[in-house]
Coordinates of C-alpha atoms and ligand atoms in Angstrom, one line a residue:
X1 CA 107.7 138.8 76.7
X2 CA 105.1 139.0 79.0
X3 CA 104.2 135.8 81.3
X4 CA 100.8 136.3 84.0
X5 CA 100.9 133.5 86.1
X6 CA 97.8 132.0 87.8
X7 CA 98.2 130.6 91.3
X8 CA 96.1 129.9 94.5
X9 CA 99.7 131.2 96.4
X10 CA 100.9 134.4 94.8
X11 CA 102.7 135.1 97.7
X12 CA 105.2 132.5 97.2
X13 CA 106.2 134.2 93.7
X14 CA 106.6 137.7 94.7
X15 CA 110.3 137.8 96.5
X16 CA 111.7 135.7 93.0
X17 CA 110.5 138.1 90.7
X18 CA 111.4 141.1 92.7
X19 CA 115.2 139.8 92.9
X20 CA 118.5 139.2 90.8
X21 CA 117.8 139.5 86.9
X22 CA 114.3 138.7 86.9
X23 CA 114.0 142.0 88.7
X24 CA 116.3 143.6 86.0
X25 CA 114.9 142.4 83.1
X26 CA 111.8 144.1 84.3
X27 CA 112.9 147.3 85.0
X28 CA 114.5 147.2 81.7
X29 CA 111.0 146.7 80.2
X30 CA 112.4 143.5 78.6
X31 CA 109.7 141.1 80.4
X32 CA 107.1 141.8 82.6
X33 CA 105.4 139.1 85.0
X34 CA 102.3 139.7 86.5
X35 CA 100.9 137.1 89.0
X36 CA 97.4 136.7 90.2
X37 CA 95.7 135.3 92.9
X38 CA 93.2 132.5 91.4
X39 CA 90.7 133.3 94.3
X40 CA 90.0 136.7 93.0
X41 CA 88.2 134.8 91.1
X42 CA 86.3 132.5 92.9
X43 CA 82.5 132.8 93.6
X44 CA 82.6 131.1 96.5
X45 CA 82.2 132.9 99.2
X46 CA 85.2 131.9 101.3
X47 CA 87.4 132.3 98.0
X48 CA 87.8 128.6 98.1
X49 CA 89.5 127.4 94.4
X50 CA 89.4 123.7 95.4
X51 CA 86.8 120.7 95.9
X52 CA 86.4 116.9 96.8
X53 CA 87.3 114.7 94.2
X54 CA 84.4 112.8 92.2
X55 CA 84.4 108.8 93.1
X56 CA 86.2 109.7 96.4
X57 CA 89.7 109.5 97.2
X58 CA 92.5 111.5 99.3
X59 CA 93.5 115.4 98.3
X60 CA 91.6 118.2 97.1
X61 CA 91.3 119.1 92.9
X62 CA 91.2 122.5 91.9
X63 CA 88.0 123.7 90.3
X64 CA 87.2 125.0 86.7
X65 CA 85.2 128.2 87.0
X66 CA 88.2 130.4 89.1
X67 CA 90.7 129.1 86.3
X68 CA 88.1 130.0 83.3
X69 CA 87.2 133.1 84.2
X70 CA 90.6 134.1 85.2
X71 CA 92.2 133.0 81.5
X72 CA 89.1 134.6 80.1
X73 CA 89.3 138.1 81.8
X74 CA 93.7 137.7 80.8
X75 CA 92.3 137.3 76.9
X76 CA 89.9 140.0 76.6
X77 CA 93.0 142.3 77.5
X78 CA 95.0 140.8 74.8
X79 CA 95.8 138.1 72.7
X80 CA 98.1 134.9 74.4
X81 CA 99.8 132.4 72.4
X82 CA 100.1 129.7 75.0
X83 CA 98.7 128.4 78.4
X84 CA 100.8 126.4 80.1
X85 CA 100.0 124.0 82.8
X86 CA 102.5 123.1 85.3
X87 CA 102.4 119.4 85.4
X88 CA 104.4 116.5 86.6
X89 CA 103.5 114.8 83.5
X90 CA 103.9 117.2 80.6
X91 CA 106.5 117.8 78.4
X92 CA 109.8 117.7 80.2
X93 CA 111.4 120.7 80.4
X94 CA 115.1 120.4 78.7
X95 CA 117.2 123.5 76.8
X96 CA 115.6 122.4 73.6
X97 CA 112.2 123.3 74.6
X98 CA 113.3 127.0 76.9
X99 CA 114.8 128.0 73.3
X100 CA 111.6 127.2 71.3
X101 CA 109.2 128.6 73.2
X102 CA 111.4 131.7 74.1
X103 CA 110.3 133.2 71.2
X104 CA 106.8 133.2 72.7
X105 CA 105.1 136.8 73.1
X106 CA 102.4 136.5 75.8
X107 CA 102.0 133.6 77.7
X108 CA 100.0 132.4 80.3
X109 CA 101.5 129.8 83.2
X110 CA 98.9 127.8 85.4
X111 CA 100.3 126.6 89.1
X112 CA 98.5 123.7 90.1
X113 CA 98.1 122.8 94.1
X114 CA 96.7 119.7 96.1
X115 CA 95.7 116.7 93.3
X116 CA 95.9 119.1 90.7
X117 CA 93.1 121.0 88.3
X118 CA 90.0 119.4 87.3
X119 CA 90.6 117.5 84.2
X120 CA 88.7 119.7 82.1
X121 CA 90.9 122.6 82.3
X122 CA 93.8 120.3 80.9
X123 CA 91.3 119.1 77.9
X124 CA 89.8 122.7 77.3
X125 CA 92.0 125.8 78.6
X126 CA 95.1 124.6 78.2
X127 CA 97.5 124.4 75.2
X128 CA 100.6 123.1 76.6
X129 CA 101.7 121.3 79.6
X130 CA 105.4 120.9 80.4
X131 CA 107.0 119.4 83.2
X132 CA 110.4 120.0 84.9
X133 CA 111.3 116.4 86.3
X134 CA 110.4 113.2 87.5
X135 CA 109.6 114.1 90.4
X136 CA 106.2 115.4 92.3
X137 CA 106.3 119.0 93.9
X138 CA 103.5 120.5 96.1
X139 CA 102.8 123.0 93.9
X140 CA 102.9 124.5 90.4
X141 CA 104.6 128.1 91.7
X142 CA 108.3 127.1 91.7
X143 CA 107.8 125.1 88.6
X144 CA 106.4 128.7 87.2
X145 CA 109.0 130.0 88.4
X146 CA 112.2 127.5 87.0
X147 CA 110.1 128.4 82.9
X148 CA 110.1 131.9 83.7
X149 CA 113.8 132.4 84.8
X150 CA 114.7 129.9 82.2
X151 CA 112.6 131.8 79.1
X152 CA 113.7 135.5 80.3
X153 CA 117.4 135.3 80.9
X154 CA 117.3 134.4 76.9
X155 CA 115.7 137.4 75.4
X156 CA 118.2 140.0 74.2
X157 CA 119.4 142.6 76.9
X158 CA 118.7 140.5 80.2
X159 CA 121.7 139.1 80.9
X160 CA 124.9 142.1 81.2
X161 CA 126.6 140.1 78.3
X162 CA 125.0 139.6 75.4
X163 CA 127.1 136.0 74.2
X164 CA 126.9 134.8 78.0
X165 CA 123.9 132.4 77.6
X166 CA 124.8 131.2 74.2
X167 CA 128.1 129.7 76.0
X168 CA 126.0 128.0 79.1
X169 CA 125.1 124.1 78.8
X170 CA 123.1 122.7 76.8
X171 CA 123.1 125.4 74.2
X172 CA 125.9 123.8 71.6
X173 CA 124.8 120.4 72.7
X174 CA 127.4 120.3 75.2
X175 CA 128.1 121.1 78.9
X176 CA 129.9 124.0 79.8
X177 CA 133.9 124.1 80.6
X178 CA 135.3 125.1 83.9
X179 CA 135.1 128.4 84.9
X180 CA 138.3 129.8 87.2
X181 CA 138.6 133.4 88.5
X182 CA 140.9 135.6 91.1
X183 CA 143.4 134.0 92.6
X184 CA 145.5 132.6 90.7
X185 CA 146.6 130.6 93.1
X186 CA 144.4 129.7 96.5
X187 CA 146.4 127.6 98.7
X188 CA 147.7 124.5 96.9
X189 CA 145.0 124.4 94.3
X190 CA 146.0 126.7 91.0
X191 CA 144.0 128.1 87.5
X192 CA 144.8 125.8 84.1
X193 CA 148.1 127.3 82.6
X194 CA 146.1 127.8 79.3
X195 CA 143.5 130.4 81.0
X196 CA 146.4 133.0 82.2
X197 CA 148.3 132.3 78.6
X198 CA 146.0 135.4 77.0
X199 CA 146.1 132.9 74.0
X200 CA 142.9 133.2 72.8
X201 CA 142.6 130.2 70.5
X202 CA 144.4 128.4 72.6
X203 CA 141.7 129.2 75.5
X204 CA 138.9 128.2 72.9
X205 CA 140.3 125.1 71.8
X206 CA 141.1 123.9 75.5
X207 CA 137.4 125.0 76.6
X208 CA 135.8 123.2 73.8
X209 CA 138.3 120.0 74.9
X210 CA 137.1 120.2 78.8
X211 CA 133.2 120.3 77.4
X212 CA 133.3 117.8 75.3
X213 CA 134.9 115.7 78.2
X214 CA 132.7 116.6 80.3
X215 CA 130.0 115.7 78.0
X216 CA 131.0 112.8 77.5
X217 CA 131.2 111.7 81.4
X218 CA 127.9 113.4 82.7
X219 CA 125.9 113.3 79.2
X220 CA 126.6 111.2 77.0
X221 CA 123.3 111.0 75.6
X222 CA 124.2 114.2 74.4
X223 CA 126.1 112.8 72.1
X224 CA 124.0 110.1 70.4
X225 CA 126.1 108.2 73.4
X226 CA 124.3 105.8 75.5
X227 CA 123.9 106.9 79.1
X228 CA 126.4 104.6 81.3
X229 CA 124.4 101.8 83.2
Ligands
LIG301 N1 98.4 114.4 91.5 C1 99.3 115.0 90.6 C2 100.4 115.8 91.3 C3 99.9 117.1 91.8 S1 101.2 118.0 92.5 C4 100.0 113.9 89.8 O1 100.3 112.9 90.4 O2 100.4 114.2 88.7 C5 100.4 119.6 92.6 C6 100.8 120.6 91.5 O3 102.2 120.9 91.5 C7 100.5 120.1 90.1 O4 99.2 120.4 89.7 C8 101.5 120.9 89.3 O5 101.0 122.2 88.9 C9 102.7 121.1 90.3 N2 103.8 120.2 90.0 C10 104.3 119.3 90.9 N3 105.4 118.7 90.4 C11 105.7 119.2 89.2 C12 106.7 119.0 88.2 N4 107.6 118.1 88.4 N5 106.6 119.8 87.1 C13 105.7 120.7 87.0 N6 104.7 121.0 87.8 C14 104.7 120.2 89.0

């Protein structure tokens, strides 16, 4: 997978991608993320990627032309199955939607700042916009950055075991059980019975008990169950 991410801040990206498994994945030549600085490519000559809005009003919108010619100059390289805008209101972002669009070759991510892009961008460059709460950040980077972690610690080889995501939350519909290592017993407080019993069905059945309980108190919607009030 390869993700090139277009933002008026590159800085703020650099140290997540050069840490942890991002930074793994990478070296493994699994995914490669390449972030570039939007006023590159801006005409203006004090690099600005931003304007007044039209019919007045408070904040700055991003322009077009930096964002056009930027996506344009990534697709004469090579071919990109999706843009994706950052944006409070897209598609929310949920384990579903990681898992659907992991399968993704090239992609290109789009960090809004200030008011957001110009309208026309959303209408006309982009194919995709997906959101990852309710909630309004400052900017699009960390956004970028929650899709990216979230779409490359799924492709083969990034994480050191190879079942480890397919037993995190959300992938069989449920949360994940309690986790419990070294000691065995710290102060008063002691690891489940079951866990030390080297009972492996035993171990399964009890973890699959504990998600499903879990499920059922913190998402029940998960379920088909209706959230409680
Ligand atoms: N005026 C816009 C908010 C702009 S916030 C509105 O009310 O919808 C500035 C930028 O931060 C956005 O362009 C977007 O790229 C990013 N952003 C903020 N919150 C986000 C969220 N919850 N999910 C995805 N991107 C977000």
């Amino acid at each position: 997978m390869r993700i090139d991410i277009l933002t008026a801040l590159p800085r703020l990206l650099d140290s997540y991608f050069n840490e942890s498994i991002l930074q793994r994945a990478r070296q493994k030549g699994l995914a490669e993320v390449h972030v570039h600085d939007l006023r590159e490519f801006s005409a203006d000559k004090h690099k600005r990627v931003d304007d007044y809005p039209f019919g007045g009003g408070a904040g700055m919108v991003m322009t077009i032309a930096p964002i056009h010619k930027a996506i344009t100059w990534l697709k004469e390289q090579r071919h990109y199955d999706e843009v994706i805008y950052m944006s409070p209101d897209g598609e929310l972002l949920d384990q579903p939607l990681v898992n659907r669009m992991s399968s993704l070759g090239n992609i290109i991510i789009l960090c809004g700042h200030y008011k957001g892009v110009d309208e026309r961008v959303r209408r006309h460059l982009v194919d995709r916009e997906v959101s990852i709460g309710n909630y309004v950040l400052s900017g699009g980077e960390l956004p970028a950055a929650v899709l990216s972690d979230a779409l490359i610690r799924l492709l083969p080889g990034v994480l050191g075991d190879e079942t480890s995501a397919l037993s995190d939350s959300f992938q069989d519909g449920l949360v994940a059980p309690p986790a419990y290592t070294r000691p065995e017993v710290y102060g008063e407080w002691k690891v489940p019975e079951v866990l030390l019993s080297g009972h492996a069905a035993r171990i399964h059945d009890w973890r699959h008990q504990q998600s499903l309980e879990r499920t059922r108190e913190r998402r029940p919607g998960l379920l088909g169950e209706n959230d409680p009030a």
